[in-house]
Structure formats: C-alpha cells, structure tokens
mmCIF file of C-alpha atoms in Angstrom:
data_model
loop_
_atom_site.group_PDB
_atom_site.id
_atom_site.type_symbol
_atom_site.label_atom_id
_atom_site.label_comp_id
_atom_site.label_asym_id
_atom_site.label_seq_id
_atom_site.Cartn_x
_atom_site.Cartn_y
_atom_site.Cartn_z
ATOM 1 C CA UNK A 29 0.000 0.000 0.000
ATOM 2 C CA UNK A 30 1.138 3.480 -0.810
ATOM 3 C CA UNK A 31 1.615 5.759 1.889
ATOM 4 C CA UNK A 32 -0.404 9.105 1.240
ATOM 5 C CA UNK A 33 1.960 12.375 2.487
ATOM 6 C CA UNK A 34 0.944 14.149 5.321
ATOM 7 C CA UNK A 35 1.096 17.786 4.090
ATOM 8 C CA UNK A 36 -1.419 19.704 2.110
ATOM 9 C CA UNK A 37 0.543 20.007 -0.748
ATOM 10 C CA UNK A 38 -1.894 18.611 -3.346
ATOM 11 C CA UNK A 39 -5.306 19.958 -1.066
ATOM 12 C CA UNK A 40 -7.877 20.377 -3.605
ATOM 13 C CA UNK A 41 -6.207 18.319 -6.582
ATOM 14 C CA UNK A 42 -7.815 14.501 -6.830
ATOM 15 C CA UNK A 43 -6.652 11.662 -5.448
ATOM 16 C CA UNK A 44 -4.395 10.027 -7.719
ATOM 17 C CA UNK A 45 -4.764 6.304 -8.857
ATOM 18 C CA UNK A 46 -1.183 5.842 -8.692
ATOM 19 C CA UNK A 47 -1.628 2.035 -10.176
ATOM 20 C CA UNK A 48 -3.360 3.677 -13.209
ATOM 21 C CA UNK A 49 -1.268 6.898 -13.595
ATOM 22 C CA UNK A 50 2.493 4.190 -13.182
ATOM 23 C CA UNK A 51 0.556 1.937 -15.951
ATOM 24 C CA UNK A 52 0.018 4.464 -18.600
ATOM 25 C CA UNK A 53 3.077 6.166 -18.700
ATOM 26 C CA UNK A 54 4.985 2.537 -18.669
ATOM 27 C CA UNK A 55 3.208 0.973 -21.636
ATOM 28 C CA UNK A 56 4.311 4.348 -23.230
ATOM 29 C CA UNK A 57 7.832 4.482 -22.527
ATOM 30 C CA UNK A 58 7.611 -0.025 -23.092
ATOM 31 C CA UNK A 59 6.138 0.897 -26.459
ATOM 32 C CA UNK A 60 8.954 3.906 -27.576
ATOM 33 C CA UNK A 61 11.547 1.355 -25.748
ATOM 34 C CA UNK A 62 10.264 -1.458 -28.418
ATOM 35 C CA UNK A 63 10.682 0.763 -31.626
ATOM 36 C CA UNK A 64 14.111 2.405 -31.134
ATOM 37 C CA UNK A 65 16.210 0.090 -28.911
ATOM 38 C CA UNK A 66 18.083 -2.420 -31.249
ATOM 39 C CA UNK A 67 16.581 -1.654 -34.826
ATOM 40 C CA UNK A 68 18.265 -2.893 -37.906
ATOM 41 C CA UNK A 69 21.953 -3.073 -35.544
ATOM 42 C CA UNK A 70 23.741 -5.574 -37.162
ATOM 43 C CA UNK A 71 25.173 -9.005 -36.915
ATOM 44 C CA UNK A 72 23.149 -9.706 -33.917
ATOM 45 C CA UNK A 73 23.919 -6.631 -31.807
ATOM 46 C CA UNK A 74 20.042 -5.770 -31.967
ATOM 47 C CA UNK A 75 18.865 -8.770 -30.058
ATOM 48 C CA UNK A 76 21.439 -8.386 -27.531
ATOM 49 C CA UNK A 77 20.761 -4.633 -26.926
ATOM 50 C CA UNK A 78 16.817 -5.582 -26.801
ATOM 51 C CA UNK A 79 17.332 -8.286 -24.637
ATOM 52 C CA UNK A 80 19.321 -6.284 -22.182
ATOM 53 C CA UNK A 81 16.376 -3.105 -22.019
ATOM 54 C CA UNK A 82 13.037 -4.788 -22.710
ATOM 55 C CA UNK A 83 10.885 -7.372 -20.860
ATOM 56 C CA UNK A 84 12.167 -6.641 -17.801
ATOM 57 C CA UNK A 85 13.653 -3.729 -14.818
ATOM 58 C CA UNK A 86 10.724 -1.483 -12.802
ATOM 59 C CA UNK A 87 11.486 1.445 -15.120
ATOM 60 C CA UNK A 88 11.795 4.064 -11.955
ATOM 61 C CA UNK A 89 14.152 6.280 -13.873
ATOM 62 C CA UNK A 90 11.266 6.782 -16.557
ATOM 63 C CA UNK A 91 8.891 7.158 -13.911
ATOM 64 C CA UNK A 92 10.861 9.796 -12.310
ATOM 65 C CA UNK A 93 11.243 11.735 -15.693
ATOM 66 C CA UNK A 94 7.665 11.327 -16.248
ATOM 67 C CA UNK A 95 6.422 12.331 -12.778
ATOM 68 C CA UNK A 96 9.035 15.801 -12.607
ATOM 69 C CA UNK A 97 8.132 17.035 -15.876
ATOM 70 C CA UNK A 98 4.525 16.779 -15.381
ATOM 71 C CA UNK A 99 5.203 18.550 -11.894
ATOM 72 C CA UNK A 100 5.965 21.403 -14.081
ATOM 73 C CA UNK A 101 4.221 21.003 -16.992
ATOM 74 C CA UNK A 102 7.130 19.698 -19.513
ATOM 75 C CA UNK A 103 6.812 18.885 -23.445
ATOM 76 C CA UNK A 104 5.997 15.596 -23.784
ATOM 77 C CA UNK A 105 8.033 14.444 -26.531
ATOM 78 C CA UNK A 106 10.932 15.796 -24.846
ATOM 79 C CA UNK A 107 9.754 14.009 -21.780
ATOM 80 C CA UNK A 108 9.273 10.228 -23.565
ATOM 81 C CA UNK A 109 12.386 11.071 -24.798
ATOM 82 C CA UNK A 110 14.426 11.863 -21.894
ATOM 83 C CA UNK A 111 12.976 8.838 -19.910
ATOM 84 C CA UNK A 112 13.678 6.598 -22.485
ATOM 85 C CA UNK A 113 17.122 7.633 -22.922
ATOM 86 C CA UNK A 114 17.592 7.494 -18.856
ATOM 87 C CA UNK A 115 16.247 4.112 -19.086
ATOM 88 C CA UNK A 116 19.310 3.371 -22.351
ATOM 89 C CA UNK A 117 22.126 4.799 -19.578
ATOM 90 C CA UNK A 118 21.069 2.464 -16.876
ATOM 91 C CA UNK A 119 20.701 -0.336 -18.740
ATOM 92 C CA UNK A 120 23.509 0.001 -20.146
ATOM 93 C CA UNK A 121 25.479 0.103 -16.474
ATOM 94 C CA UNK A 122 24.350 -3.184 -16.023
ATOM 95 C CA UNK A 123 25.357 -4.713 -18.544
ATOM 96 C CA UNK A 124 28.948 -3.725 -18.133
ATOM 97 C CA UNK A 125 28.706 -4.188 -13.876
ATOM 98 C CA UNK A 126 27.326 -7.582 -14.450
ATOM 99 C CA UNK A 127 30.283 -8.379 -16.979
ATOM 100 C CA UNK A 128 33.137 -10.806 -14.740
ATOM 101 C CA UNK A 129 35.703 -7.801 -14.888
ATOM 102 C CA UNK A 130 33.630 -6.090 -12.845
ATOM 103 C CA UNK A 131 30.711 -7.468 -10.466
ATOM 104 C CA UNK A 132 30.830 -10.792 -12.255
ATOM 105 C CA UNK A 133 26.895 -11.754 -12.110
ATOM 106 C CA UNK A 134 25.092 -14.379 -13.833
ATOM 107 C CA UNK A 135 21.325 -13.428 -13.112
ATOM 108 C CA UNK A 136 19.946 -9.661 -13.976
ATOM 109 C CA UNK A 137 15.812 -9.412 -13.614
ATOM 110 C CA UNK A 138 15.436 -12.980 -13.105
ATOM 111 C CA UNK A 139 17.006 -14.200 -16.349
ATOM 112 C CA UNK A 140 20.547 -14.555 -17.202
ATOM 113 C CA UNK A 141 22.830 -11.679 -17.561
ATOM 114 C CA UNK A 142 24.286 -10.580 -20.884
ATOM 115 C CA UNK A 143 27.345 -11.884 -21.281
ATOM 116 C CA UNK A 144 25.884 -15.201 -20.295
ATOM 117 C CA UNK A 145 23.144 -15.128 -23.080
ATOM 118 C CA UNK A 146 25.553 -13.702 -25.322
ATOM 119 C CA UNK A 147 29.285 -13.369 -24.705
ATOM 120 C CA UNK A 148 31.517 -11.104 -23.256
ATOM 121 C CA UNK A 149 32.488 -9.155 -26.384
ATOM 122 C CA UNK A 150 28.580 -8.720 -27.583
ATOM 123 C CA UNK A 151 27.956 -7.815 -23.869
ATOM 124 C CA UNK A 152 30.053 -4.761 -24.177
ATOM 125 C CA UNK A 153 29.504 -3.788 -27.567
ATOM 126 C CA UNK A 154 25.582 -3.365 -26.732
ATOM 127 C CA UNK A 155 26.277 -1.188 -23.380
ATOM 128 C CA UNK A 156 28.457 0.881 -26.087
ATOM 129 C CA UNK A 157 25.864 1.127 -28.362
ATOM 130 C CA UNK A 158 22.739 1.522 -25.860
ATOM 131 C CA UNK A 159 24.904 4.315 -24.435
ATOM 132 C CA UNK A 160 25.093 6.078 -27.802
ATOM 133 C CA UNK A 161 21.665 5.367 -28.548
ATOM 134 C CA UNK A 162 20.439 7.590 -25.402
ATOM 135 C CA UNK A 163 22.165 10.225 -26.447
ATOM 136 C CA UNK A 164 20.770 9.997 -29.679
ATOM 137 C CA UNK A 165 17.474 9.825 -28.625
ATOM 138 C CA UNK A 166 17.570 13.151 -27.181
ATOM 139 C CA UNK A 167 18.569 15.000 -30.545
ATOM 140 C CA UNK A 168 15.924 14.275 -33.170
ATOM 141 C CA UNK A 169 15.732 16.137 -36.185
ATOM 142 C CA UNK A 170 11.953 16.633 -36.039
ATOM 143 C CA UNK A 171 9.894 16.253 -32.757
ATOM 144 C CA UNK A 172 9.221 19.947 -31.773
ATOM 145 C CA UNK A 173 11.504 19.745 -29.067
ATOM 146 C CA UNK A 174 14.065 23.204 -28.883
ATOM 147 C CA UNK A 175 17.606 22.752 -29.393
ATOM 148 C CA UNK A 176 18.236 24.415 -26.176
ATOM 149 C CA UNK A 177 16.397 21.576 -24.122
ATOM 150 C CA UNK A 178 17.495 19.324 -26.359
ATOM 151 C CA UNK A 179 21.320 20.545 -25.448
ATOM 152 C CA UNK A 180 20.292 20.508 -21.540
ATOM 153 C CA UNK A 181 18.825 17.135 -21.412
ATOM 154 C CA UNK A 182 22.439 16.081 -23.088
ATOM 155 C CA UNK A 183 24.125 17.702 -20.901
ATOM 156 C CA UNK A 184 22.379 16.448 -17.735
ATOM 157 C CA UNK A 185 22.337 12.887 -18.586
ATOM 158 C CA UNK A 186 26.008 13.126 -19.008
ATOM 159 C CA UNK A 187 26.509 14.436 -15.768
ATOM 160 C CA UNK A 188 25.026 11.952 -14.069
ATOM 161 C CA UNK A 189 26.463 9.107 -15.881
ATOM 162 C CA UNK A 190 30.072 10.095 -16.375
ATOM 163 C CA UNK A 191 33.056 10.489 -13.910
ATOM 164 C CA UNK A 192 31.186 12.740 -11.546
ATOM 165 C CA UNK A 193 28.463 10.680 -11.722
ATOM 166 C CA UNK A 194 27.394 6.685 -12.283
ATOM 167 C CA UNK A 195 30.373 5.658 -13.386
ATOM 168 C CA UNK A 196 32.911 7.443 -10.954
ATOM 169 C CA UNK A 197 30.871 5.775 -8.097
ATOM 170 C CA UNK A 198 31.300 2.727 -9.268
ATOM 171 C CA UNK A 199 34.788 3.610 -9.774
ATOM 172 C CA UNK A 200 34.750 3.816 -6.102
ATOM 173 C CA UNK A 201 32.715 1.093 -5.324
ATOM 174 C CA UNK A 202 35.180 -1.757 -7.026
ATOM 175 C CA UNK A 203 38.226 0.284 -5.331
ATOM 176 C CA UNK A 204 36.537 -0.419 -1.924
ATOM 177 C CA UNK A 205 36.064 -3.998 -1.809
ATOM 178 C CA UNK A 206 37.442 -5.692 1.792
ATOM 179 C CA UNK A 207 38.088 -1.761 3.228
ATOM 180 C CA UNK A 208 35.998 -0.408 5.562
ATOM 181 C CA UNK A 209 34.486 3.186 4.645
ATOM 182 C CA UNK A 210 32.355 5.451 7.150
ATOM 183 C CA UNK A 211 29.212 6.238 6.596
ATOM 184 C CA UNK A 212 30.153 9.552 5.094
ATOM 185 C CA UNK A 213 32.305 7.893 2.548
ATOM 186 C CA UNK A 214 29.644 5.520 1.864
ATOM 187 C CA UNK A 215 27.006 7.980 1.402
ATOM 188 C CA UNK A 216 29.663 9.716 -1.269
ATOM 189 C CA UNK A 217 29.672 6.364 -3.011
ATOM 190 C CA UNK A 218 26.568 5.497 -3.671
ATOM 191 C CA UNK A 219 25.337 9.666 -4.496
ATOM 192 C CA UNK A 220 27.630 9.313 -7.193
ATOM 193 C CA UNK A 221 26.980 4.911 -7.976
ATOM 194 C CA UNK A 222 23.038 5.236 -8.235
ATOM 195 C CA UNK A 223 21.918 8.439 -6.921
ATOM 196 C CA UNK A 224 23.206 10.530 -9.570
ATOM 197 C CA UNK A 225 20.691 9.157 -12.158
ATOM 198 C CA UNK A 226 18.155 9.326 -10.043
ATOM 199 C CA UNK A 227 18.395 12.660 -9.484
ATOM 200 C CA UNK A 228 19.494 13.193 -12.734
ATOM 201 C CA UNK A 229 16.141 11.450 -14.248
ATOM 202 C CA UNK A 230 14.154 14.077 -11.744
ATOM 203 C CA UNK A 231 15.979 17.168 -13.376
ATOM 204 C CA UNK A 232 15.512 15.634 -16.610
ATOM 205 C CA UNK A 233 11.836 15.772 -16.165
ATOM 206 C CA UNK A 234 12.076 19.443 -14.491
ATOM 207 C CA UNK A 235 14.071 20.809 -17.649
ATOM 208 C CA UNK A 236 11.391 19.407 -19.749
ATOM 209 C CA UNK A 237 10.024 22.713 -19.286
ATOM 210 C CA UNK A 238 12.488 25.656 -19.881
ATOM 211 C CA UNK A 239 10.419 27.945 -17.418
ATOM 212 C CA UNK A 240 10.732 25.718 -14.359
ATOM 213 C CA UNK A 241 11.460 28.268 -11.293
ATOM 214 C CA UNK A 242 14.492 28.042 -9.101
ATOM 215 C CA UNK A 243 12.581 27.606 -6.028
ATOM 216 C CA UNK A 244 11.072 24.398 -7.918
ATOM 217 C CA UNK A 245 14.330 23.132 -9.162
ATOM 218 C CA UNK A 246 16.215 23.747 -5.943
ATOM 219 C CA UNK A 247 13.285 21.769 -4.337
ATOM 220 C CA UNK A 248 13.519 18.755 -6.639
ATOM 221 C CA UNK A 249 17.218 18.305 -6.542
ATOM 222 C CA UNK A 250 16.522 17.863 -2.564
ATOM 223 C CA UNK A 251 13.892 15.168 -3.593
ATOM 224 C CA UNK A 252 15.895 14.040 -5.803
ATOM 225 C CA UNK A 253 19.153 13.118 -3.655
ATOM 226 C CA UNK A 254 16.794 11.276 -0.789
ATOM 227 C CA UNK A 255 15.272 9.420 -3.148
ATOM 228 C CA UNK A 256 19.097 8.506 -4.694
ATOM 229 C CA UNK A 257 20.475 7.208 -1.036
ATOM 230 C CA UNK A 258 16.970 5.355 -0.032
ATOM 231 C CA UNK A 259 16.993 3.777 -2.851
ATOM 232 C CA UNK A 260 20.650 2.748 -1.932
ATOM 233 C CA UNK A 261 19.481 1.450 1.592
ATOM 234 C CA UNK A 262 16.483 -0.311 0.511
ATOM 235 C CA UNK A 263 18.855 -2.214 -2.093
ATOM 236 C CA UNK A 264 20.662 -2.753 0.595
ATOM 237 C CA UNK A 265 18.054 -4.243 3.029
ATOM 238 C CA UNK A 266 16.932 -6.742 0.074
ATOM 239 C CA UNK A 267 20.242 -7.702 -0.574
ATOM 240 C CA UNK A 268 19.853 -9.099 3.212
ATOM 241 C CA UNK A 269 16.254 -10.100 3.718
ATOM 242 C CA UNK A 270 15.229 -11.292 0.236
ATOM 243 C CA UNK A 271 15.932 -14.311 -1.922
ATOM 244 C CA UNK A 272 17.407 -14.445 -5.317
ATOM 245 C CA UNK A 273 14.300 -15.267 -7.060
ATOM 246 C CA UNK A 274 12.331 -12.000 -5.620
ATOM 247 C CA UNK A 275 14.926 -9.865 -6.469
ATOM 248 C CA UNK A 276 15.960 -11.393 -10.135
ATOM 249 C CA UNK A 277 19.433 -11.158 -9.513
ATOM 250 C CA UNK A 278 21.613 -13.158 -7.439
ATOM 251 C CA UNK A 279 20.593 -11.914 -3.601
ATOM 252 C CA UNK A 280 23.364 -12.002 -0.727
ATOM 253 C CA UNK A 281 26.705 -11.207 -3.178
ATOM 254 C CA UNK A 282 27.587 -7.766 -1.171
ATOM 255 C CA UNK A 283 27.850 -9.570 1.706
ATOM 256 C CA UNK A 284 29.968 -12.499 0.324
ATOM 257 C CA UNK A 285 32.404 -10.099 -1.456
ATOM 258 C CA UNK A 286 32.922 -8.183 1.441
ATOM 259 C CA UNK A 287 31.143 -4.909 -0.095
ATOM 260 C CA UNK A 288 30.573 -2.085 2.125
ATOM 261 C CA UNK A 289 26.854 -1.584 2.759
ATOM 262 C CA UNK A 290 24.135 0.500 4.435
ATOM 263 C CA UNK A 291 23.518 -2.953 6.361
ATOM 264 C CA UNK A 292 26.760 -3.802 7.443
ATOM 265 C CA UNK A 293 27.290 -0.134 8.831
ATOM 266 C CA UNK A 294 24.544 1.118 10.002
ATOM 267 C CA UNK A 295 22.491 -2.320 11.403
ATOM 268 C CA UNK A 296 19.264 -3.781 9.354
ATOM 269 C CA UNK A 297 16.746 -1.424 11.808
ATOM 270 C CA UNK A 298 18.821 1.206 11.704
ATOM 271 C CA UNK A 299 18.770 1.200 8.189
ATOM 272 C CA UNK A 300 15.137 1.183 7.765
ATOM 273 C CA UNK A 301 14.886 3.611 10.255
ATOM 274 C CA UNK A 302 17.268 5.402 7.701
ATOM 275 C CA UNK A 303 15.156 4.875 4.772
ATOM 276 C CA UNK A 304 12.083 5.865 6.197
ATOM 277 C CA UNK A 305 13.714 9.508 7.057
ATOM 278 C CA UNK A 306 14.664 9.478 3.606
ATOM 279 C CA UNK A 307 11.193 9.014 2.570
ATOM 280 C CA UNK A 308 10.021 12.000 5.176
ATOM 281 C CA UNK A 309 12.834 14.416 3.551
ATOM 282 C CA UNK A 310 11.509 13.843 0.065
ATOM 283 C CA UNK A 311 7.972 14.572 0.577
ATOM 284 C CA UNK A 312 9.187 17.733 2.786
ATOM 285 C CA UNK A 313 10.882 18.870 -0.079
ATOM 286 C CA UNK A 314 7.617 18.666 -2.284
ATOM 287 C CA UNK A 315 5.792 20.733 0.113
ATOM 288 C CA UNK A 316 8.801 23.345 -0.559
ATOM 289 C CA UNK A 317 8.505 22.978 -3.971
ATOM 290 C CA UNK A 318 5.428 25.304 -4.923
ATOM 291 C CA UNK A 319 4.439 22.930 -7.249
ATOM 292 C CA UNK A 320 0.640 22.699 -7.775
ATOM 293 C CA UNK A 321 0.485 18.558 -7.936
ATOM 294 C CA UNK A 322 3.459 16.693 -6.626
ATOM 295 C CA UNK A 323 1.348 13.246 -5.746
ATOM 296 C CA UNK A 324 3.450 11.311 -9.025
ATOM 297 C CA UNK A 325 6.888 12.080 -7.282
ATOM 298 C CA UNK A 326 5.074 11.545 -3.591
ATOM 299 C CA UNK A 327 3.620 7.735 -4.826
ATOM 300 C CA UNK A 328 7.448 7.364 -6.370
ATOM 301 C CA UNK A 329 9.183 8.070 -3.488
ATOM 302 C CA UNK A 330 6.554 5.721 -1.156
ATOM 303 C CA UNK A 331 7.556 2.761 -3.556
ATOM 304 C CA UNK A 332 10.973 3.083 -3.548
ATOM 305 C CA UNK A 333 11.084 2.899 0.157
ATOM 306 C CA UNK A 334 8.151 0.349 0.640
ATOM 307 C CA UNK A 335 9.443 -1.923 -2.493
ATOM 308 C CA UNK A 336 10.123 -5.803 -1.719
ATOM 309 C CA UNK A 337 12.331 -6.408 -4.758
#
C-alpha cells in the first residue's frame, strides 16, 4: 500500500490512482523502448541490446522523468524522450557491472545476464551502443523539441552518468572492496553509484520545461538526492532479507564479497529507520517545492522505500 503524504501540498487536486497513472506512462515508454532500442543493428547486436532493455527492470528512472516534468508542466516528446534515454544509460550500467571484470553476475531481472546469453564481447559492444543510442534519442531532427532543451537534457544525462556521476561511483565502489568506509564515505559512493541518475532522471523531467522556477528546481534536486540514497538502503536491506528469485538477480553477493553496505554499517533497523527519514525528507521537499500537484513524485518516493524487490 502506498503511503499518502501528510502535508497539504496537493489539497484540492484529486486523489491520484497511482496504479493507473504508473501503468500508462509505462506501456508508453515499453512501447517507444520497443521501436528504437536495437533496430536494424547488425550481426546480432540488436537482439542483444533488446534483450538487455526490454521485458524486464521497474522502469523508476522513466517514472521519475515522467512524474518531474509533469510537476511542471514539460513537453511531452521531450519528456518520452528523456525517460527513455535514462532508461538506455542504466541499462547500459548493467550490462557492463554484471560483466566478470567487474561485479561478475550471472542473473539480472530474473534471467541470465548478458554476457551469459551472449558473450563477453557482444555484452560490451551493446552497453556501447545503448549508451550512444540515449544520447541519440535526445537529438531528433523533427519532434518539436528546442535545441536548447534538447542541449540541456544532453548535458544532464552526461553528468550523471560520467566520472562525476554513475560511473565514478562505481569507480569507487570496485576500489573499496574488503576496506571499511564510514558512513560519510559511503554515502559519497553510492550519491555518485546510483543516486546521480536518479536525481538526474528528476531534473531531466524538471528541464522538460524551460520555465521551471528556481525555487522548484532547488526543491527537486533535494527530492531528488533522498530518493538517490533510499533507494541505496532499501537495495541494501533486500540484498539481506530477500531471496534471489524476488529480487531477479543473485541476492546475498555484497555480503559475500565483502562490499561495504548501508547494512553492514549502520544495522538492518537502523537502516530502515534510515530509509524511512529518507522518505520523510523527500515529501518535505515537495511541500517546498510550490508545485501545484506533486502526488506522481510523492507515490514514487513511497515505492521506492516500501518496495520488496
């Protein structure tokens, strides 16, 4: 069940059907996914770059682009676009962390990984190309969207997947294996290994509108970085408390390669303790925002936190 917030920020506006509202806007972004990802690549690159983004993954960064930009009333080509290509970068990271130079996995939403189905070398060659594909998405020639947005949805998905971003955390995450980091260091980690995206999906969706106000933008960067670390912890928690066949990836693997974790530092109440203050901070910063209905991001932030795989 989704927790409803406990300000008045969206007093007047209707209850959302959050079920409904997730359902729409994922057969969208499943449908775009289906006719760009993989088309006409050759000598079987297309199947393995459609095997590693459809059928499969909860789609949050989409959702997150989705719910910001409708915050603010964005363009909605730019925002299919910009979730879409969110969706290409993190699919993407998982191919190449699941490869066995770096987290070495065999399972990735409850089917085999990659370079399993397919082999190393056509394992990396589709994370190159669903990488360049994002980007891509973002400029087309003929869908309304201003060069200008176009330019700052480019630039912010590169931020958050580049050195300062996704792949810089995980940079720091292979570099820490067996050493024991504080929880300062840890929380550096992961902002950079999954929050970054996260956030970056949420300013994504803001900049889907040109006009969105600083107080709104400062707001949903806050929102934004909560979500990034709870997300973190939850992962965290389920690596603990749930089996492999829940998550659909191998459960238990931070712990058996000695990985720093939320868990391991903190203690598994402490850490939903932690999660759940995470949860409070983003839906304070949605009362802060100004923004007339905030309930998409609200319901988002609920599931992340509440989630059981």
């Amino acid at each position: 069940m989704i927790a409803q917030p406990s300000t008045p920020l969206n007093e007047g506006k209707p209850a959302l059907d959050f079920s409904v509202w997730m359902q729409e806007r994922l057969a969208r972004t499943e449908d775009a996914l289906s006719r760009w990802v993989g088309i006409n690549a050759p000598a079987g690159l297309g199947e393995a770059m459609r095997y590693a983004v459809l059928d499969g993954g909860k789609r949050l960064r989409p959702l997150l682009v989705w719910a910001a930009a409708e915050a603010v009333g964005g363009l909605a080509a730019a925002t299919l676009r910009a979730g879409c290509a969110v969706e290409l970068i993190h699919a993407y990271s998982l191919v190449h962390d699941d490869m066995p130079c770096m987290d070495n996995d065999t399972m990735r939403r409850g089917k085999p990984t990659v370079h399993v189905q397919f082999g190393e070398a056509s394992a990396l060659l589709a994370g190159d190309a669903l990488q360049a594909l994002a980007f891509e998405l973002l400029l087309p020639e003929d869908d309304g969207i201003p060069c200008s947005m176009q330019a700052k949805l480019c630039r912010l998905l590169g931020a958050a997947a580049g050195s300062q971003g996704m792949a810089g955390g995980q940079a720091i995450d292979l570099a820490s294996v067996g050493k024991q980091l504080s929880e300062a260091q840890l929380r550096e980690m992961h902002r950079l290994k999954t929050g970054a995206l996260l956030l970056g999906s949420v300013l994504m969706g803001a900049a889907c509108n040109a006009q969105t106000d600083v107080r709104a933008l400062a707001a949903l960067t806050v929102y934004g970085q909560a979500l990034g670390v709870a997300f973190q912890v939850v992962d965290d928690i389920l690596d603990v408390v749930a089996d492999s066949a829940t998550l659909g990836k191998t459960a238990g693997k931070d712990a058996a390669n000695d990985k720093p974790t939320f868990v391991s530092l903190l203690g598994l109440e402490a850490a939903r303790a932690h999660a759940e203050q995470l949860r409070q901070q983003a839906h304070a910063a949605l009362t802060r925002s100004g923004l007339a209905d905030t309930q998409a991001l609200g319901a988002l932030a609920d599931m992340v936190v509440q989630r059981t795989h």
